[in-house]
JSON list of C-alpha atoms in Angstrom, two decimals:
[
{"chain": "A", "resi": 24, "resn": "UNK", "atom": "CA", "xyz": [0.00, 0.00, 0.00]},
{"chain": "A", "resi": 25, "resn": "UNK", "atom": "CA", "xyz": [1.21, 3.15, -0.84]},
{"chain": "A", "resi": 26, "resn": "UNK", "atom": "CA", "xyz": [1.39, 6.09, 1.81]},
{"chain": "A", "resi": 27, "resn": "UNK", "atom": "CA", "xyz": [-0.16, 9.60, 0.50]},
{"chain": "A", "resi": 28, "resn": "UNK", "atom": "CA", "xyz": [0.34, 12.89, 2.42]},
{"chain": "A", "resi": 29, "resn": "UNK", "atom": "CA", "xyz": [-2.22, 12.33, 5.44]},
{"chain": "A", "resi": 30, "resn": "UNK", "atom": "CA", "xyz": [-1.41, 9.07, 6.13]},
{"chain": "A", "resi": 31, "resn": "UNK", "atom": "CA", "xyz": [2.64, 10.14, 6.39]},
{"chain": "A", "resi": 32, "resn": "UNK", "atom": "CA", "xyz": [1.60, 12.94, 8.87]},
{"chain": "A", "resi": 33, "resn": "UNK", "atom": "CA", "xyz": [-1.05, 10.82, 10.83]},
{"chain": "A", "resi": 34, "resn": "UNK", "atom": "CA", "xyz": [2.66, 8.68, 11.70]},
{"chain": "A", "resi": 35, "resn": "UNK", "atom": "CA", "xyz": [4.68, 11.02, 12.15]},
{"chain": "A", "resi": 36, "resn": "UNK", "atom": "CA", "xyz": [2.43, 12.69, 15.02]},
{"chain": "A", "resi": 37, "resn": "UNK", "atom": "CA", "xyz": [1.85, 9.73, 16.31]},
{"chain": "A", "resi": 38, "resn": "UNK", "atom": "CA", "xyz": [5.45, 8.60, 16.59]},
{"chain": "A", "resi": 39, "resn": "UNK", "atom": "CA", "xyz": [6.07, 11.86, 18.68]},
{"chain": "A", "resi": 40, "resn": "UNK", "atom": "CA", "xyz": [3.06, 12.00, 20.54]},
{"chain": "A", "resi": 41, "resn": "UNK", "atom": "CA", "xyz": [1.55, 8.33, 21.03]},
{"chain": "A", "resi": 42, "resn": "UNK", "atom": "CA", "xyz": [-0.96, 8.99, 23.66]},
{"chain": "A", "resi": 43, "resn": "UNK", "atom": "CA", "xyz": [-2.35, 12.10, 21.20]},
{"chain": "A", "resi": 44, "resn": "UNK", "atom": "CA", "xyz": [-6.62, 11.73, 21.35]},
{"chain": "A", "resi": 45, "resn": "UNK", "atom": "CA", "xyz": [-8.28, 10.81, 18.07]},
{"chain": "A", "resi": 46, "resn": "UNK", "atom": "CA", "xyz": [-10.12, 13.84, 18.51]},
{"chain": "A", "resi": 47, "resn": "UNK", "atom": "CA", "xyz": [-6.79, 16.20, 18.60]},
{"chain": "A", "resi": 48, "resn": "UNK", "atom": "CA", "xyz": [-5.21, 13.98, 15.76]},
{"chain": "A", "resi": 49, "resn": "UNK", "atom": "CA", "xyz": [-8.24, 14.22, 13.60]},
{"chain": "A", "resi": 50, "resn": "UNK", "atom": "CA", "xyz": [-8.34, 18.16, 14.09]},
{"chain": "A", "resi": 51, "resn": "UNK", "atom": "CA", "xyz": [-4.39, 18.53, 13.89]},
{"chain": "A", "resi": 52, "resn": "UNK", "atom": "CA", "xyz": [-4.77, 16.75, 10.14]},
{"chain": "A", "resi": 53, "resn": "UNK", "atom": "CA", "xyz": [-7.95, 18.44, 8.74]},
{"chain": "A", "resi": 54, "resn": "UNK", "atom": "CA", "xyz": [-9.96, 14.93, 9.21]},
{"chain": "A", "resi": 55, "resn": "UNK", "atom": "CA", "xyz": [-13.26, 14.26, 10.33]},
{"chain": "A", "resi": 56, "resn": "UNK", "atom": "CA", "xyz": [-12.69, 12.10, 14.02]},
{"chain": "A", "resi": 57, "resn": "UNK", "atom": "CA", "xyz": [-14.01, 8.73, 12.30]},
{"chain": "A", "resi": 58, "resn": "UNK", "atom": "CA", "xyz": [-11.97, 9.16, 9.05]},
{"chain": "A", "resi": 59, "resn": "UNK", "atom": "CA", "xyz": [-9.16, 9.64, 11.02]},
{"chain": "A", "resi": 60, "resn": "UNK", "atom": "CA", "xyz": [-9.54, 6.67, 13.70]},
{"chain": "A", "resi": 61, "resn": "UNK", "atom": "CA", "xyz": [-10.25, 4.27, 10.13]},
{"chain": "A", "resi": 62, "resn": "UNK", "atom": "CA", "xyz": [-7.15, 5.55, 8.75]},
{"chain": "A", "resi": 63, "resn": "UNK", "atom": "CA", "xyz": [-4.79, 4.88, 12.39]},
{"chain": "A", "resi": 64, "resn": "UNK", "atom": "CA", "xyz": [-7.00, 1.68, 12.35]},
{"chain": "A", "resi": 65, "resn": "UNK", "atom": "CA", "xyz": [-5.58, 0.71, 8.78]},
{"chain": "A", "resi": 66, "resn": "UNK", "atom": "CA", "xyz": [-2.17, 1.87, 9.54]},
{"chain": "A", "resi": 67, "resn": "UNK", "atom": "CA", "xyz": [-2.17, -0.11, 12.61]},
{"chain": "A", "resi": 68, "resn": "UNK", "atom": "CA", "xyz": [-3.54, -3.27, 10.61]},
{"chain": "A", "resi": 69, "resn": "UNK", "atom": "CA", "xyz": [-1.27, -2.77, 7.95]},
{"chain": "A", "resi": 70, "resn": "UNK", "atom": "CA", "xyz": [2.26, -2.97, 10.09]},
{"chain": "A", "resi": 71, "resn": "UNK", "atom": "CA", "xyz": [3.24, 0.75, 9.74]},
{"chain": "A", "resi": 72, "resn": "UNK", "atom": "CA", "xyz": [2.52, 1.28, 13.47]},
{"chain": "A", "resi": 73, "resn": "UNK", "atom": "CA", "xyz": [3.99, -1.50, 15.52]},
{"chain": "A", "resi": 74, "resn": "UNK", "atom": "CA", "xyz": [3.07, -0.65, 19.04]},
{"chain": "A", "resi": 75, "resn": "UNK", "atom": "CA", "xyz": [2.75, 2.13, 21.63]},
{"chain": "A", "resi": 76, "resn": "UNK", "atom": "CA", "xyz": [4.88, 2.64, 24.66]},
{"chain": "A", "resi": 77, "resn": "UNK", "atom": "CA", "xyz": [6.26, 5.30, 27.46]},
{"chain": "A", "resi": 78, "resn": "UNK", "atom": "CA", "xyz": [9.91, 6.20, 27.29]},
{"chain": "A", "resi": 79, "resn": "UNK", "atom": "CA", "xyz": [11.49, 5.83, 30.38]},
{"chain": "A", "resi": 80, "resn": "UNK", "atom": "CA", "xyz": [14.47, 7.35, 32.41]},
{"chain": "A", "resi": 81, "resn": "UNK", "atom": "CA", "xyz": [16.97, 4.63, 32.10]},
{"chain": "A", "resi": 82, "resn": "UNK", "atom": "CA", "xyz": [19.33, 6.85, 34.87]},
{"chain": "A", "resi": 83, "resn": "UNK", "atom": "CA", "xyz": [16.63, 6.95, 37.22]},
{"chain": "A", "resi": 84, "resn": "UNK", "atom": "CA", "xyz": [15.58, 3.66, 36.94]},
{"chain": "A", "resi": 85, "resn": "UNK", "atom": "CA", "xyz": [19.42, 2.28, 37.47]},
{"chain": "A", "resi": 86, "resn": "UNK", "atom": "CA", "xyz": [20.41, 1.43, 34.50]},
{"chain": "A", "resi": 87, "resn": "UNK", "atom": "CA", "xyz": [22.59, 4.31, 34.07]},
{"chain": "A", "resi": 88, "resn": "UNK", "atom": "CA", "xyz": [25.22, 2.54, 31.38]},
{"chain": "A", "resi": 89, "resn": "UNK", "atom": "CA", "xyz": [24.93, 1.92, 27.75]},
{"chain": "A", "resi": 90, "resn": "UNK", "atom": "CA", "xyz": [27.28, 0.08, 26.20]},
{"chain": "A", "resi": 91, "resn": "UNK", "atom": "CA", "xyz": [27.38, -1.69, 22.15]},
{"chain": "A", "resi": 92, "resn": "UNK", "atom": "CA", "xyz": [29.50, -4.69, 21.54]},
{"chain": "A", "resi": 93, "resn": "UNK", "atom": "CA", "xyz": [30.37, -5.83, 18.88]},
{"chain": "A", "resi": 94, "resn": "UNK", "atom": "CA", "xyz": [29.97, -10.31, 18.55]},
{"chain": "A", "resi": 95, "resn": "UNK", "atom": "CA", "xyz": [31.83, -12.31, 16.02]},
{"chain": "A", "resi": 96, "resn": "UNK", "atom": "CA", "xyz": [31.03, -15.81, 15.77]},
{"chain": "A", "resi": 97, "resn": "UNK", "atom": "CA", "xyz": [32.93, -18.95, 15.97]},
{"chain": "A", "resi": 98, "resn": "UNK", "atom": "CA", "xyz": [30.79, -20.16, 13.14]},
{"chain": "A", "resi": 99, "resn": "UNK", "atom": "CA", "xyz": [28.58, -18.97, 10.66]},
{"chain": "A", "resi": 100, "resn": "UNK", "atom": "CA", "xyz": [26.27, -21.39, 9.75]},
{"chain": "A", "resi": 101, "resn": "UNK", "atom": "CA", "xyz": [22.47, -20.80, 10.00]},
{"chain": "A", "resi": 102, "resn": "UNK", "atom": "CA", "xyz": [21.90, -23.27, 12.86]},
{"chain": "A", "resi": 103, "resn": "UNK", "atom": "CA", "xyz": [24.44, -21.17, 14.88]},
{"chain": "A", "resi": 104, "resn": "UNK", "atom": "CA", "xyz": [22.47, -17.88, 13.91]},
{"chain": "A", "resi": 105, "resn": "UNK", "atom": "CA", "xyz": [19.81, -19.37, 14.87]},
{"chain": "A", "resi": 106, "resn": "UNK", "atom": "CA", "xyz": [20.74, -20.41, 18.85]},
{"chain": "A", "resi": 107, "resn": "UNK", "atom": "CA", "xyz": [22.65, -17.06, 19.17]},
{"chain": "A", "resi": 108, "resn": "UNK", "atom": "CA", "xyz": [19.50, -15.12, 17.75]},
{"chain": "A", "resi": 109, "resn": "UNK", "atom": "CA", "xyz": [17.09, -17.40, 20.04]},
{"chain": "A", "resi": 110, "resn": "UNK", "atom": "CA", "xyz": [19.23, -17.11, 23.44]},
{"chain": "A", "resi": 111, "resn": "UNK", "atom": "CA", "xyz": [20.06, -13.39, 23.02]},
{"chain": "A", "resi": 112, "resn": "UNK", "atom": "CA", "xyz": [16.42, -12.75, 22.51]},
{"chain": "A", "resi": 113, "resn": "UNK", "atom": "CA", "xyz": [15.81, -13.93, 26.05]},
{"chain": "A", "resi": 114, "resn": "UNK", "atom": "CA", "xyz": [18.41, -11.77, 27.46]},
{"chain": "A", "resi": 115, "resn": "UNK", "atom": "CA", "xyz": [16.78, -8.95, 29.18]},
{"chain": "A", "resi": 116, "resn": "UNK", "atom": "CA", "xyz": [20.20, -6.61, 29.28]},
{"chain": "A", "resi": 117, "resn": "UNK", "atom": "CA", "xyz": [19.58, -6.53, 25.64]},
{"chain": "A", "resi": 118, "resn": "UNK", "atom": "CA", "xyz": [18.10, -3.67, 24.01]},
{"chain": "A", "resi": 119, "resn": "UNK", "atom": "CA", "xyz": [18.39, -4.41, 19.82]},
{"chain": "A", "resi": 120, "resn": "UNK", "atom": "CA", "xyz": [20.38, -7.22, 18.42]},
{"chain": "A", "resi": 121, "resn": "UNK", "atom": "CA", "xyz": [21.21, -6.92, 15.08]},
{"chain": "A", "resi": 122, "resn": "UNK", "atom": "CA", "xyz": [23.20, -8.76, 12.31]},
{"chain": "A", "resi": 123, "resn": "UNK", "atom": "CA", "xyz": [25.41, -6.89, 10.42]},
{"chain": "A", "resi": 124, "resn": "UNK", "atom": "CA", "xyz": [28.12, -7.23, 7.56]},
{"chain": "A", "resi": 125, "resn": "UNK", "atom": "CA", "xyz": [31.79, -6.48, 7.94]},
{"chain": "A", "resi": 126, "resn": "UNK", "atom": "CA", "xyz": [34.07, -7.54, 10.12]},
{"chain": "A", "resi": 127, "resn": "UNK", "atom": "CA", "xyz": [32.32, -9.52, 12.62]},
{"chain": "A", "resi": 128, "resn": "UNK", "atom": "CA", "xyz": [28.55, -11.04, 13.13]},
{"chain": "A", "resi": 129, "resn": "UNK", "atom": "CA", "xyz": [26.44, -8.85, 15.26]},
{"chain": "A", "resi": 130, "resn": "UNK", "atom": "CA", "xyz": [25.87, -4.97, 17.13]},
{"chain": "A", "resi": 131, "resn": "UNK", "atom": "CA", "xyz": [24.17, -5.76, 20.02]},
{"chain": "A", "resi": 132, "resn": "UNK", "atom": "CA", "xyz": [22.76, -2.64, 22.49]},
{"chain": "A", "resi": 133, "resn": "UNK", "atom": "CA", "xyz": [22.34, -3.45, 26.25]},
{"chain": "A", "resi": 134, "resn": "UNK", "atom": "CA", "xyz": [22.11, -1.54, 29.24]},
{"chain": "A", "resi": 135, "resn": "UNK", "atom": "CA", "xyz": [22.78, -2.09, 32.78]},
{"chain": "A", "resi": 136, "resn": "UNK", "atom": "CA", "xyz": [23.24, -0.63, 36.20]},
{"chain": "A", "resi": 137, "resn": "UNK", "atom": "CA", "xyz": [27.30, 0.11, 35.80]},
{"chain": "A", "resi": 138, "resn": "UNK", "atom": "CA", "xyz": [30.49, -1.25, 35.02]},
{"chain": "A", "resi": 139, "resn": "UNK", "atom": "CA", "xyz": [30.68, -4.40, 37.33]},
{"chain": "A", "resi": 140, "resn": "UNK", "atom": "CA", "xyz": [27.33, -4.59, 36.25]},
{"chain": "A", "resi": 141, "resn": "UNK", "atom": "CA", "xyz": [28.84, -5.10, 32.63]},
{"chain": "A", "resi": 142, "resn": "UNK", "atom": "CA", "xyz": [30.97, -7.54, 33.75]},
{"chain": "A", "resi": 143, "resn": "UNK", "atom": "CA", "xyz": [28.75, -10.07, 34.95]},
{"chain": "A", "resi": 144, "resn": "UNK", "atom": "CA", "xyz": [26.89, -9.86, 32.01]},
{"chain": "A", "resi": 145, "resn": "UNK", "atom": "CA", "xyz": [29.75, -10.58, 29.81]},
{"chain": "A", "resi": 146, "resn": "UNK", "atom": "CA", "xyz": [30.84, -13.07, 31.63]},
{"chain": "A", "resi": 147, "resn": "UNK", "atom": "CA", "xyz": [28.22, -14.99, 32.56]},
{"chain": "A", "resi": 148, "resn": "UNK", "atom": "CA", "xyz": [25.62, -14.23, 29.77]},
{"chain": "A", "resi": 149, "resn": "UNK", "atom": "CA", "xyz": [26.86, -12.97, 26.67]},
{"chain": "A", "resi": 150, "resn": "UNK", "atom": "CA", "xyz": [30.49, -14.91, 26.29]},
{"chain": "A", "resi": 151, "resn": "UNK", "atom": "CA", "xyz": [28.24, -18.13, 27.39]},
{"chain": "A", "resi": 152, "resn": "UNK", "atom": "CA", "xyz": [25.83, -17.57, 24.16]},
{"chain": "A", "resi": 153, "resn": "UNK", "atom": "CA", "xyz": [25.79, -20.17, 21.36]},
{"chain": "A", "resi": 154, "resn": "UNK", "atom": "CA", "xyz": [29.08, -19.61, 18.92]},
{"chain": "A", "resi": 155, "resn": "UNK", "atom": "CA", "xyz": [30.28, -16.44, 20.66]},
{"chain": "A", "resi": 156, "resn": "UNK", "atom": "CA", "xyz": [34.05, -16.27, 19.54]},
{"chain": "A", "resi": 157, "resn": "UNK", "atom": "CA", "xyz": [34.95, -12.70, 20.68]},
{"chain": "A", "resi": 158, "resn": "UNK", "atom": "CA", "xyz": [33.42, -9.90, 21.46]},
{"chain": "A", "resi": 159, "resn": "UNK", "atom": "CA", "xyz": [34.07, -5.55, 21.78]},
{"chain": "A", "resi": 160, "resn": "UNK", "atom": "CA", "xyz": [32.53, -3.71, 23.88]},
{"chain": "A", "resi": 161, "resn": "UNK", "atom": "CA", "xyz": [31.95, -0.28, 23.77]},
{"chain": "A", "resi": 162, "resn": "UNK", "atom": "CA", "xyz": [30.98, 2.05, 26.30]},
{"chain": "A", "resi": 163, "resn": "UNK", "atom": "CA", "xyz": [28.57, 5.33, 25.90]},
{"chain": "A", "resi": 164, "resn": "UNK", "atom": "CA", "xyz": [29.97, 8.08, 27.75]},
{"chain": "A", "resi": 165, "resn": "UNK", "atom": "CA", "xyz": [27.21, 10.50, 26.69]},
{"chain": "A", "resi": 166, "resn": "UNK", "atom": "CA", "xyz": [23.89, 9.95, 24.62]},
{"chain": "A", "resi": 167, "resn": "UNK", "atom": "CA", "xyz": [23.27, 12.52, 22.26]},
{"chain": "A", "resi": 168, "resn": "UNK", "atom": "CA", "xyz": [20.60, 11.57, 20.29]},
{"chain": "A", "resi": 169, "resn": "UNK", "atom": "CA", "xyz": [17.92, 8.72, 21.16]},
{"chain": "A", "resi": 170, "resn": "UNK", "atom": "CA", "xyz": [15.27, 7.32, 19.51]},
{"chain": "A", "resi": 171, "resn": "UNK", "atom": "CA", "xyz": [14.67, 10.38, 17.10]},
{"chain": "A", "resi": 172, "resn": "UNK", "atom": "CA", "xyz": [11.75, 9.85, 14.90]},
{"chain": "A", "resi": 173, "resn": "UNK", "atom": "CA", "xyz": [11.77, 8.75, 11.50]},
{"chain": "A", "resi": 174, "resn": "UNK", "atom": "CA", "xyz": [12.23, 11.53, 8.85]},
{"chain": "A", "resi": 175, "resn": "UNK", "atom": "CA", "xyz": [8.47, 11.21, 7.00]}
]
């Protein structure tokens, strides 16, 4: 399905502002309430919206460190893509997983409550997943830009 004008700016306000009223969206896009709700309704059943959620204070909650590592495999054979995948899904330190090309097999982004934190993750979780060869880690020392939308 292709995406005209309205339907771009009914997702892009409601990427920003989730918890907007159908009443406020409708008026904000020059819709009628119930041609706007069918139109979020179709977007919704169509896959363009995934899901709603609060953002949280990851600081405040204690979870104050961010860190990306990068995994190379011992192996890469899709039965071992397939453990890894499986096991880090169940991690809960794990933000986003994701398999990229170059010079090793996955970015993964976790966060934790600090540094020895880290460590017993590593240790005990991530170096014990299926195939894990190596890994890098990389810690954030400052976020500058999170979860900006997507440029509709």
């Amino acid at each position: 399905m292709d995406l005209d004008r309205t339907d771009r700016m009914i997702l892009g306000i409601l990427q920003r502002e989730g918890r907007i009223t159908n009443l406020e969206l409708a008026e904000r896009i020059g819709l009628s309430p119930t041609a706007a709700s069918e139109r979020t309704r179709r977007l919704q059943k169509d896959g363009y919206v995934t899901g709603y959620g609060a953002r949280l204070d990851s600081a405040r909650l204690g979870f104050g460190l961010l860190v990306f590592v990068e995994v190379l495999l011992d192996k890469t054979t899709p039965d071992i893509f397939d453990h890894f995948a499986a096991a880090v899904r169940r991690a809960p330190e794990v933000l986003e997983c994701h398999m990229v090309a170059g010079g090793f097999d996955y970015l993964l982004k976790a966060r934790m409550k600090d540094m020895a934190a880290y460590r017993h993750f590593l240790g005990h979780a991530l170096l014990a997943l299926p195939g894990v060869k190596e890994t890098r880690t990389y810690a954030v020392m400052e976020e500058v830009k999170t979860e900006g939308p997507l440029p509709l």
